[in-house]
PDB file of C-alpha atoms and ligand atoms in Angstrom:
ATOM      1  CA  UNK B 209       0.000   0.000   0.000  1.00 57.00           C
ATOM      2  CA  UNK B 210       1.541   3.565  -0.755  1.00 67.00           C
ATOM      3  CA  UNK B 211       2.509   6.064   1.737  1.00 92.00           C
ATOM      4  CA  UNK B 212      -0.477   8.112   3.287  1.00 97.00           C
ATOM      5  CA  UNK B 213      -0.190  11.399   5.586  1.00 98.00           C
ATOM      6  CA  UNK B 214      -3.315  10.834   7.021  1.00 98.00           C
ATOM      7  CA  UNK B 215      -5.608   7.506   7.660  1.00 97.00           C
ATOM      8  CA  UNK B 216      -8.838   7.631   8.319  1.00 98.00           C
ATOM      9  CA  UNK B 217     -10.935   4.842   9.939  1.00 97.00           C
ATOM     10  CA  UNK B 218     -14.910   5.543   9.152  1.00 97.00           C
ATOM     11  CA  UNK B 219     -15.903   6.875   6.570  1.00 98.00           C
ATOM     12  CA  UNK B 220     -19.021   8.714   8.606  1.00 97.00           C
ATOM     13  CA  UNK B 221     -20.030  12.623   9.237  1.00 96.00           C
ATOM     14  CA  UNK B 222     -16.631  12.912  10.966  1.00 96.00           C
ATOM     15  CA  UNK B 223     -14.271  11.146   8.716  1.00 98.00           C
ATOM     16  CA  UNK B 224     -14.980  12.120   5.417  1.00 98.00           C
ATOM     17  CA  UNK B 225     -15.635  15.896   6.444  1.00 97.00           C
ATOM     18  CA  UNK B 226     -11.800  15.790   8.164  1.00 97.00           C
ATOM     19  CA  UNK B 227     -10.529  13.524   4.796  1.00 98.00           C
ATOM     20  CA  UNK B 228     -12.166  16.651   2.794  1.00 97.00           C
ATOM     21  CA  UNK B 229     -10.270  19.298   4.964  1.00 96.00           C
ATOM     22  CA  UNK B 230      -6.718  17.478   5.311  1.00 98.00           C
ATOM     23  CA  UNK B 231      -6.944  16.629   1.007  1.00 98.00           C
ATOM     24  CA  UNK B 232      -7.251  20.516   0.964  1.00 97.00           C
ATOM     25  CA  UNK B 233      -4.908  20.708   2.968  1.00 97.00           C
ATOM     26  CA  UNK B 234      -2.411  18.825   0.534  1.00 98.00           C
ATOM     27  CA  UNK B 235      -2.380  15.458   2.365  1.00 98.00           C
ATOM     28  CA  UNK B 236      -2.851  12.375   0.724  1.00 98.00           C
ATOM     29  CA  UNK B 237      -5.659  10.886   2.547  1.00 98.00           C
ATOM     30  CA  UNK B 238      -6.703   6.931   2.700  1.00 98.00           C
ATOM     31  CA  UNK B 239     -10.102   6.816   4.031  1.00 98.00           C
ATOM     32  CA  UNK B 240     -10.924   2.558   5.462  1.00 97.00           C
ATOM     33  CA  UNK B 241     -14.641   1.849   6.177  1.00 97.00           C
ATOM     34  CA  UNK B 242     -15.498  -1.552   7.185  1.00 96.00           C
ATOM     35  CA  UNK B 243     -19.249  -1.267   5.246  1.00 96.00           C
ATOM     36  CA  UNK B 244     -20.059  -1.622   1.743  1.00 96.00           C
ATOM     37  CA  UNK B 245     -21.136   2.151   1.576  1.00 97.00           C
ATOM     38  CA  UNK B 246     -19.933   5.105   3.008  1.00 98.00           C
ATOM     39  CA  UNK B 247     -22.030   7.295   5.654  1.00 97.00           C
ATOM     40  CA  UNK B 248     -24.636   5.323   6.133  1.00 96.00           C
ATOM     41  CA  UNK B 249     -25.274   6.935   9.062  1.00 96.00           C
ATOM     42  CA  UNK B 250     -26.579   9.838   7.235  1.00 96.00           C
ATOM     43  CA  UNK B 251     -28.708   8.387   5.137  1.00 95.00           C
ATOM     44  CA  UNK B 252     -30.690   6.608   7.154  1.00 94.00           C
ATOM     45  CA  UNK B 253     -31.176   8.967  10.441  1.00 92.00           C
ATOM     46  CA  UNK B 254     -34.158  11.410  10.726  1.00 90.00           C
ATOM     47  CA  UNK B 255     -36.002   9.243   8.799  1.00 93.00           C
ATOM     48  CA  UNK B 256     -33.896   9.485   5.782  1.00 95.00           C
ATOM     49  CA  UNK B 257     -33.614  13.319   5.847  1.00 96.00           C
ATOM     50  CA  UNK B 258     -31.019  13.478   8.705  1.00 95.00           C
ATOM     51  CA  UNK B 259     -30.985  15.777  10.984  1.00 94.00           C
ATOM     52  CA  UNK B 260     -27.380  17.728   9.670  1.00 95.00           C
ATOM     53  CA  UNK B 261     -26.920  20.804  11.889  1.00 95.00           C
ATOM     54  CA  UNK B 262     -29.074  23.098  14.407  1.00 95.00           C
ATOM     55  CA  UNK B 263     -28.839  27.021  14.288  1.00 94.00           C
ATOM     56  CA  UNK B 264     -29.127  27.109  17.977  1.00 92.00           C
ATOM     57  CA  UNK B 265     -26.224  25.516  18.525  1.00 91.00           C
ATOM     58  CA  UNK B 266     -23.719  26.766  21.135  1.00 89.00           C
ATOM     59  CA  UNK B 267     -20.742  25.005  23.919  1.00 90.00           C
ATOM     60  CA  UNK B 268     -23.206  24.721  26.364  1.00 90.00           C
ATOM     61  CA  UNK B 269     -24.924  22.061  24.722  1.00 90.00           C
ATOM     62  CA  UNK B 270     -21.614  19.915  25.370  1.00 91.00           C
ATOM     63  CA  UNK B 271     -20.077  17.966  28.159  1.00 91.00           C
ATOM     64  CA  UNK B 272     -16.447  18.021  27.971  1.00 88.00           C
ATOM     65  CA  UNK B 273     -13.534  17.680  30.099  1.00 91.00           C
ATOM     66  CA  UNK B 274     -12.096  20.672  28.367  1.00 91.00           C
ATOM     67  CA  UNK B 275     -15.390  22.957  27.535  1.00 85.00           C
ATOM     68  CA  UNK B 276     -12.863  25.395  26.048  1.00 90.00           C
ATOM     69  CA  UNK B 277     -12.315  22.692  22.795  1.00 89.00           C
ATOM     70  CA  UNK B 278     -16.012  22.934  21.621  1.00 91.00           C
ATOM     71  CA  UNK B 279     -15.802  26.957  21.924  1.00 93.00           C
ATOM     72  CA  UNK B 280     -13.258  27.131  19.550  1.00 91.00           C
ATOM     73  CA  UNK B 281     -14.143  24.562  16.995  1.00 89.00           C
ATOM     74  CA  UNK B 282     -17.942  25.631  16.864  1.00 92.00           C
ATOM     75  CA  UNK B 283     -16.470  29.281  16.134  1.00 92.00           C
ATOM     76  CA  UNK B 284     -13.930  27.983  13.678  1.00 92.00           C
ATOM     77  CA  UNK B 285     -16.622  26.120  11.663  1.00 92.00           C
ATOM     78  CA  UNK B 286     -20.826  27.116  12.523  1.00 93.00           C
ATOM     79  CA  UNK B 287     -24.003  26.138  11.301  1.00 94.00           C
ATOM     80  CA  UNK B 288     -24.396  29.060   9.391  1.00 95.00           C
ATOM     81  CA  UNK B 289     -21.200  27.510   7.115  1.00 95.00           C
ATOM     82  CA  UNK B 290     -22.016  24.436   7.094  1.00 95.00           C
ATOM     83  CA  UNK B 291     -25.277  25.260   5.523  1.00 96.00           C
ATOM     84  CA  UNK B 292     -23.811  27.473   3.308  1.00 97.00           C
ATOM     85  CA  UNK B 293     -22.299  24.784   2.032  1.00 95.00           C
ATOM     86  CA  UNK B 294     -25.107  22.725   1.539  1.00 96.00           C
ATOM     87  CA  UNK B 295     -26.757  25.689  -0.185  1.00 96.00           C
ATOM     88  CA  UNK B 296     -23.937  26.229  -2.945  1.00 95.00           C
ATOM     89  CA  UNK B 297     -24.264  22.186  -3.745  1.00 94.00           C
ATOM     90  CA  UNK B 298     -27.980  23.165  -4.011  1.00 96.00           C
ATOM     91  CA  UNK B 299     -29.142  20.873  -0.953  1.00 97.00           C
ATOM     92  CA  UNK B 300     -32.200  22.394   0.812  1.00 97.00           C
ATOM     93  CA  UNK B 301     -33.123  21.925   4.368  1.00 97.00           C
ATOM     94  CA  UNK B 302     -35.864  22.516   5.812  1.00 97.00           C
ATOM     95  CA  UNK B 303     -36.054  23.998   9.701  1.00 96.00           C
ATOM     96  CA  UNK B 304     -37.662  22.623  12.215  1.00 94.00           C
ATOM     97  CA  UNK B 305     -38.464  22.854  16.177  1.00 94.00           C
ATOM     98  CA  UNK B 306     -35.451  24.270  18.467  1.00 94.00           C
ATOM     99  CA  UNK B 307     -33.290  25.237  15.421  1.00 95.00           C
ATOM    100  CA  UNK B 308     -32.841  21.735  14.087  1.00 96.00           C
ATOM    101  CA  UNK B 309     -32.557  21.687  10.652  1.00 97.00           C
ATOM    102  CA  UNK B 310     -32.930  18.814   8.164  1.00 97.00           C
ATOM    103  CA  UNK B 311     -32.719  18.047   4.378  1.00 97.00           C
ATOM    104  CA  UNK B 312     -35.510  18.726   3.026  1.00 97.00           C
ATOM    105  CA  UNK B 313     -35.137  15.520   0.145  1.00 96.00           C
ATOM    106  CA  UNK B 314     -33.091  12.691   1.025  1.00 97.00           C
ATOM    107  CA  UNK B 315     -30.191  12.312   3.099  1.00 97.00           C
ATOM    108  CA  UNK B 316     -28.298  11.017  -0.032  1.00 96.00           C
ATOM    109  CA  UNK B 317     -27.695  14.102  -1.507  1.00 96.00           C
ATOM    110  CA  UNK B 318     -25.646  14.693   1.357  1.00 97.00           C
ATOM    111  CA  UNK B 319     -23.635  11.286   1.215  1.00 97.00           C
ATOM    112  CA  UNK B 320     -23.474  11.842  -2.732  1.00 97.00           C
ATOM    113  CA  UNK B 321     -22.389  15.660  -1.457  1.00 97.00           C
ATOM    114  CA  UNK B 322     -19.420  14.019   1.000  1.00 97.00           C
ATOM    115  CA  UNK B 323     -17.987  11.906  -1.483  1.00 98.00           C
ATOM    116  CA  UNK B 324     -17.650  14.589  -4.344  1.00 97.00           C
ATOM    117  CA  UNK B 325     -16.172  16.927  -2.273  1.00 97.00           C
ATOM    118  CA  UNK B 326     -13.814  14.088  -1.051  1.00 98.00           C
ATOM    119  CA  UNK B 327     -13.017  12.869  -4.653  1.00 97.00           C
ATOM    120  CA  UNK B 328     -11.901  16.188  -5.545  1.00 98.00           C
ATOM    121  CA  UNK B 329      -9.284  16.696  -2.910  1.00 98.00           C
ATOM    122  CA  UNK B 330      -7.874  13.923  -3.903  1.00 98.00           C
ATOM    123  CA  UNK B 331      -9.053  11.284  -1.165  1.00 98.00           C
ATOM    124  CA  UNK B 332      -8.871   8.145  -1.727  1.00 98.00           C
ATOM    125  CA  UNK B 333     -11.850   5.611  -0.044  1.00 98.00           C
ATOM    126  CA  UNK B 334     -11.807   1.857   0.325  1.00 97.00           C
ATOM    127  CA  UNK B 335     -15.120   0.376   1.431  1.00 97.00           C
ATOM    128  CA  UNK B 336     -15.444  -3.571   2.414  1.00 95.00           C
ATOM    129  CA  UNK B 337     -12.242  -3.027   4.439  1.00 93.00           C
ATOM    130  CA  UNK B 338     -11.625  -5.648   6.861  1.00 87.00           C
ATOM    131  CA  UNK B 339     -12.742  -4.058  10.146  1.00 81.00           C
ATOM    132  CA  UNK B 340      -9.614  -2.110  11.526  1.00 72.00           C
ATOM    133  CA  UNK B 341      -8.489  -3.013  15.315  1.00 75.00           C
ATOM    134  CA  UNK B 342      -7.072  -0.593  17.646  1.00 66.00           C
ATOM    135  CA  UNK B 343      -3.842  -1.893  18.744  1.00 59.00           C
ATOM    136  CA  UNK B 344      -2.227  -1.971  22.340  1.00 52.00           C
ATOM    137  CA  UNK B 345       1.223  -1.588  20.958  1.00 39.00           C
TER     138      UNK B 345
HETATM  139  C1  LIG I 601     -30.945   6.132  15.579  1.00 91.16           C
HETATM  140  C2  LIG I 601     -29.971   7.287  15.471  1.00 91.16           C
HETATM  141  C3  LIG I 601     -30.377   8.434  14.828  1.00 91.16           C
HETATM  142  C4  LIG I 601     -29.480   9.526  14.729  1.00 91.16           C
HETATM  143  N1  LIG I 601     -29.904  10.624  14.059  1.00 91.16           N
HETATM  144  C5  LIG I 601     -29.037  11.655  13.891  1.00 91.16           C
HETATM  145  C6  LIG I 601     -29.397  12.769  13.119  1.00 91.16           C
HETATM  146  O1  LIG I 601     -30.497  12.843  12.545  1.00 91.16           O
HETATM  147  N2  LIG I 601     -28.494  13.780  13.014  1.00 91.16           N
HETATM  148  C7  LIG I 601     -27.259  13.709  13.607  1.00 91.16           C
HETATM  149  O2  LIG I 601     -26.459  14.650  13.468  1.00 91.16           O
HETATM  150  N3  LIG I 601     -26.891  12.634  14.302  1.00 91.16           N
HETATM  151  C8  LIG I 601     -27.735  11.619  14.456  1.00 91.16           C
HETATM  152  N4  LIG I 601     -27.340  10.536  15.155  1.00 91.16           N
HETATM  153  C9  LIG I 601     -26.014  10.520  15.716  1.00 91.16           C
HETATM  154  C10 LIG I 601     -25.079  10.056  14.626  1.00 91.16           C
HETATM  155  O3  LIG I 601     -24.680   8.760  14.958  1.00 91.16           O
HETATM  156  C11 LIG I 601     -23.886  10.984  14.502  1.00 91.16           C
HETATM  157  O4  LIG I 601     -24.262  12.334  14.367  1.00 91.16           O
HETATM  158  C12 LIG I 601     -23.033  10.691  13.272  1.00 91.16           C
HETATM  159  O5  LIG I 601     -23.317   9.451  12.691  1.00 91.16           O
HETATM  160  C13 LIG I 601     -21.653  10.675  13.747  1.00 91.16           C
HETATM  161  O6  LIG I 601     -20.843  10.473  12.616  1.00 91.16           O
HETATM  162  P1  LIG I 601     -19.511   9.728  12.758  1.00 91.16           P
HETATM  163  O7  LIG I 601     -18.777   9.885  11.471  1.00 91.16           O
HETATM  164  O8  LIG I 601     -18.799  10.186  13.994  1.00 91.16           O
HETATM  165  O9  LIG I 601     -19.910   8.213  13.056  1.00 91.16           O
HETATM  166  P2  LIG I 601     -20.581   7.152  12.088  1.00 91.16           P
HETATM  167  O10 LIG I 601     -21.570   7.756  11.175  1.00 91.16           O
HETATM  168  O11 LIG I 601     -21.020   6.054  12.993  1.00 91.16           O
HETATM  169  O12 LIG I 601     -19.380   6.660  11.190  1.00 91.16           O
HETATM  170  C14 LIG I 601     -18.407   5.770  11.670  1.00 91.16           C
HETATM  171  C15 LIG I 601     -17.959   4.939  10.471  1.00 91.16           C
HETATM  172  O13 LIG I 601     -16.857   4.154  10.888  1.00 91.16           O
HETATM  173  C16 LIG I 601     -17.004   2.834  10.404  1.00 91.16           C
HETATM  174  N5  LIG I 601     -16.276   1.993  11.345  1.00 91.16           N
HETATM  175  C17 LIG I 601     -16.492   1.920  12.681  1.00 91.16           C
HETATM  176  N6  LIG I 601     -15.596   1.073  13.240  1.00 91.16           N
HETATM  177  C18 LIG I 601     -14.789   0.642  12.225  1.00 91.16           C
HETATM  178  C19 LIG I 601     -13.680  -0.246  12.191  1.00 91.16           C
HETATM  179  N7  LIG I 601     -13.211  -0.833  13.287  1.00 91.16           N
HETATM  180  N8  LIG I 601     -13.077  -0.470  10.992  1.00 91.16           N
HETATM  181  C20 LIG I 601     -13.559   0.135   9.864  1.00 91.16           C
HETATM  182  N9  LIG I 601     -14.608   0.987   9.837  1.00 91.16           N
HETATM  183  C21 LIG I 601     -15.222   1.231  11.018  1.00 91.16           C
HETATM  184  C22 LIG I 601     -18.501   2.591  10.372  1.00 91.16           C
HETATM  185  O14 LIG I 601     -18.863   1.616   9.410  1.00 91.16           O
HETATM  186  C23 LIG I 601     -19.046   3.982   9.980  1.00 91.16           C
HETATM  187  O15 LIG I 601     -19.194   4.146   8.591  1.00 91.16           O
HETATM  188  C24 LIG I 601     -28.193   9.435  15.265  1.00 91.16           C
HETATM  189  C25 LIG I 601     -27.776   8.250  15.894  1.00 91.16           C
HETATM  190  C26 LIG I 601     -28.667   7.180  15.995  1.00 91.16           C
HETATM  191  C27 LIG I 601     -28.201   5.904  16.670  1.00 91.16           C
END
């Protein structure tokens, strides 16, 4: 297998939005997920609309050991650019009660969303992976 800056194990929410920023970054990026398809998390939750952000987010809607962490990353990256995002790929949401917001078609637009953005920093994803063990060593 070639050399990879960064491995990622999940290809979820999480992992592909960090293999998307580290490709931009000018990492090569190997993304393993165990499942056939990638987040399939997303597709399936809120009923296949997924629930992706909420506009009332803020750090006291965390528990943390280090409340500080979630004060900085919400400000680096908010729901208000996230969505913006969403909205220049032409995904609409549609708000709901307490600020949550959802898609307002399916869920796979995001997925489909995920992977371009991934494919065009130059990240590589392997589905069917054998699942990946932590190791003690
Ligand atoms: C019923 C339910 C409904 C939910 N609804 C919402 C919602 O509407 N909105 C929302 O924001 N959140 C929702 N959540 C929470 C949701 O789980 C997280 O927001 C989101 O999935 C987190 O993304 P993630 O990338 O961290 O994890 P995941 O989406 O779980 O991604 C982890 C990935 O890692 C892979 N993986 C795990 N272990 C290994 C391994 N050892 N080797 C290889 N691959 C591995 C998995 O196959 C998976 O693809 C819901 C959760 C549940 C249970």
């Amino acid at each position: 297998m070639n050399d990879f800056d960064v491995i990622i194990i999940g290809a979820g929410a999480s992992g592909l939005m960090a293999a998307i920023e580290a490709g931009r970054r000018g990492r090569s990026v190997l993304v393993l997920d165990h499942n056939p398809r990638i987040g399939e998390k997303i597709r399936v939750t809120g009923g296949g609309h997924c629930n992706v952000t909420n506009r009332e987010i803020s750090s006291g809607h965390y528990l943390s050991r280090n409340p500080h962490f979630c004060k900085s990353a919400l400000a680096r990256f908010t729901p208000a650019e996230f969505l913006g995002r969403l909205a220049e790929h032409g995904i609409q949401v549609q708000e709901r009660d307490h600020g949550q917001v959802f898609c307002a078609g399916s869920a796979r637009a995001v997925v489909e969303w995920l992977e371009r953005e991934a494919l065009a920093a130059g990240v590589l994803i392997r589905t069917s992976c054998p699942r990946c063990r932590g190791s003690a060593g």
